[in-house]
Amino acid sequence: MAEGQVIDGIYFNEVIEDAGLDEGTKKLTPEKIERVINDVLKGETGARLKTYVDTCIHCGLCSNACHYYLSRDKDPTYSPAGKVKQTMWEMIKKKGRVSPTFMKRASQIASTQCCVCMRCAMYCPFGIDIAYIMSVVRRICHLLGITPLYIQDTAHSHAVTMNQMWVKNDEWPDTLQWQEDEAREEIPTTRIPLEKEGADIMYSVIGPEPKFLAQLLYQAAIIFEVAGLSWTMPATPGWDNSDMAMYTMDSEIMGRVKRVHFETARRLRVKKIVMGECGHAFRSVYDRGNRWLGWKMHPFYIEHAIEFYYNLLKSGKIKIAKKYEEPVTLHDPCNVMRGRGLYEMARYVVSEMCADFRDMQPNREHNYCCCAGGGVINCGPPYKMTRMLGNRVKAEQIAATGAKVVIAPCHNCHSGLEDIVSHYKLGTHVKFISDILYEVMEKPGAV
Amino acid sequence: MIDINSWDWDTGEKLVADTGGWKDKFEWVEEFQAGPDGEKVAAIVKSGEGEFSVCVNGEPWENTFDKIWHLRFGPDGRLTCIVQTEMEWTVAVDGQTWENTFGYVMEVKFSEDGKNICAFIQQDGQYGAATNGEPWENLYSDMTVFAITPDGQHTAGAVRPEPLGEGEIFKFQDGCYTVAVDGKAWDKKFVNVWHMTFSPDGKKLAVEARSNLYDYTIVVDGVSWSESFPCVWEPIFNPKTGAIVAPVRTAGEWTLAQDGKIMWDRFFVQCWHQMFSPDASKLAAIVAPKYGRWTVAVDGRPWGTTFGDMVTDAVFSPDGTRIAAVGKEDYDWSVIVNDTVWPDTYDVVWRPVFSPDSQNIAIKVEKDGLQTILMNGRPWKRECEAVWDPVFSPDGSKMLVRSIENGKYHRRILPITEITG
Ligand code: SF4
Ligand code: SF4
């Protein structure tokens, strides 16, 4: 990654090779750009965007909310309003008559220099939602075919397989059966009930679990078994609740993926959907994908893993055998904390499991984003340093707690924080809640 | 279709199996499945160390397997499941396995008469279908959707004939996917191919496709509609004319199109699960007439009653005069018939079943963990651990009810007046 350069009259604060942007930009024409921008502004945005743009008084109060801006020594090109200035304001002001290089830079900003974390909206006196404006920029970029390569490939995976990781139709049930076998070594009666129509709960996870993190499926099976719950997992597409098409703003694919998820719960006649520890997937199911399809909320009650564990511990269905001793801190994932307010439940769960819990400052809805969310980590290796240099504040936040373990109940946060702790040599481990819960819970029936 | 006249419609009550006692015989017993005529009840059981079997009416199959899943009765009453022995997977039918084995079996579908059993298979990392154990001659490096004709004579899938490497986004966008019917791929490729529907006679196949990242259309036997849309959902065939109808999105709203042309004069926030009445004179769909509210629209006219969570499982009566559907509001499920909601709500409601004369509607429901049958809004007097979908006798005067109560599986033939009063 090279630092700041002016290319074709446009300032790039980072210069990064990405075939998705580079090749896509080559195919752009000024006419196409103008048409797509105006189509989106007229046809897809309406009063909300106009109000935001007209209301902003350029006061800069949002700047100190953004981890990129703070971590980049207050470089104004990383400030929330600065990102709008370099993208949407210019598109509106010039009525869509902007250059291909401008659009390439706009895509870089919207896709990799904003995590759509919505922290800045809390600091704007008018509540202007910069994340929404960046999403509109992403939508325009999607329609122009200039989306970073890795996340575009992921959106293609969603479109073909309805999951995030190109997991094929046999690989999914096969992996569950393998994890079921493994779990039976520990508790012989464990089942992962496939396609059990009429179960109380459909448990859904994200694509990386069968691909790289199969132990999470194992742990979930043990937790469900010990809690004695009626549950099922589908054997068909619809098992994956994640949705990177939401972040590339391929809304049609986002909706298609969410539809399959809900239709699968309907087919299985479950009473609710419990989702694993993922933040963006939760946002896609309870906020974005459902609403694109026409739901105000969602057709099934959606319980994030944090709420699920909270209920299991509160009701005594899961009991703690011995608390985890090492000092831990908790990262509040934007989509389930700022988005859904699960922070007190998360603190209850962590305090029940762990003897030494140290909160980060600031925390709860004010916590800094992990800089992996919003699809940024899914833009792949070219942007690793964008994330590392863009989130020094998170490293400082973690280091100040003195904790040995960061609990991150979200997949993107988990992967992003692993990079952060390694880059800044913090010497901390990153764990999911279920990693610790599985370790400290009572397991009657274990051999 | 299955001739249900041959079933026993006279014996009022038959205790078929003491299912509750099975757990004393086996280490564990999985979910029960009841046969279509009610004469059999079965479950996957753990019969020994690392050994599984299927127990039918109390007797286990002679064969045991390393793994078993997806136990289902076919429409003709044969009991099938997907089984693994020595790391090879296949399908077992009434205890007998197919001769061919596969790397994996993902899904099993039955023809309407149950005679043909079709499976979605993987062999040596290649994908395709097998009918009664015989796989396609050509398998593909990927297959994602699996469909069969009503008679099960033909199978189809969304396939990718050529390999596609990680991150090859431009190759992907040129179109790598197509449809294979009986293993033979169409010439034309698409960016995506999704839901596929065969015509009732099995001669034509219509699929949802995306021809580039932005243009969606319906493709019929390899030929795309001349119109494309910003999104489409699954197509169906008009059973009388063979015309193809699919939900299409235009200017942010949904409606139905026939053979590419918009056919309804109304647009909705959402529109899907369209269906023709049996005589094809009416066309209905599940729609959201306004944001966050769901109902049924008949020939483009939505019912007045709407639900916030969803409307699902809409079914036309055989005479086409009535539609029953399931509605859900605040996580409570209920039944709606021709725009009138039945009084009670339930934790779950299954698909409505009409009597052959269209007069009565029976439905499986669940409340507080107990299941029963509702008819015309009135519950059967028994509350059971499990019931299965009811089946009306050919003359509509009786109903087959399959249930488990107090650990006993019963087959009952009830005069419908037992519930309707
Ligand atoms: S990363 Fe978060 S705080 Fe920064 S501009 Fe984007 S939404 Fe605002
Ligand atoms: S705080 Fe609000 S008004 Fe001020 S610059 Fe930021 S977005 Fe504009």
Short mmCIF file of C-alpha atoms and ligand atoms in Angstrom, two decimals, chain A residues 52-53 55-63 79-82 84 89 120-121 123-130 133, ligand 2:
data_model
loop_
_atom_site.label_atom_id
_atom_site.label_comp_id
_atom_site.label_asym_id
_atom_site.label_seq_id
_atom_site.Cartn_x
_atom_site.Cartn_y
_atom_site.Cartn_z
CA TYR A 52 -28.92 14.37 5.19
CA VAL A 53 -27.06 16.23 2.51
CA THR A 55 -28.86 19.36 6.75
CA CYS A 56 -25.12 18.82 7.23
CA ILE A 57 -23.52 22.09 8.39
CA HIS A 58 -19.98 20.71 8.00
CA CYS A 59 -19.30 21.24 11.69
CA GLY A 60 -17.05 18.17 11.94
CA LEU A 61 -18.51 16.99 15.27
CA CYS A 62 -18.74 13.51 13.77
CA SER A 63 -15.00 13.31 13.13
CA SER A 79 -13.38 11.98 8.72
CA PRO A 80 -17.02 10.98 8.20
CA ALA A 81 -18.01 14.27 6.63
CA GLY A 82 -14.75 14.24 4.66
CA VAL A 84 -19.08 12.31 2.10
CA TRP A 89 -21.52 15.69 -2.29
CA CYS A 120 -20.64 8.83 13.89
CA ALA A 121 -24.42 9.14 13.64
CA TYR A 123 -22.18 12.26 17.51
CA CYS A 124 -23.82 14.33 14.80
CA PRO A 125 -26.20 16.89 16.33
CA PHE A 126 -28.67 16.07 13.53
CA GLY A 127 -28.17 12.30 13.63
CA ILE A 128 -26.95 12.26 10.05
CA ASP A 129 -26.27 8.66 9.13
CA ILE A 130 -23.01 8.69 7.19
CA ILE A 133 -24.72 7.70 2.60
S1 SF4 C 2 -21.58 16.12 12.73
FE1 SF4 C 2 -23.33 15.99 11.35
S2 SF4 C 2 -23.62 18.08 10.63
FE2 SF4 C 2 -21.56 18.01 11.52
S3 SF4 C 2 -20.23 17.49 9.79
FE3 SF4 C 2 -20.76 15.57 10.75
S4 SF4 C 2 -22.55 14.88 9.56
FE4 SF4 C 2 -22.31 17.08 9.13
#
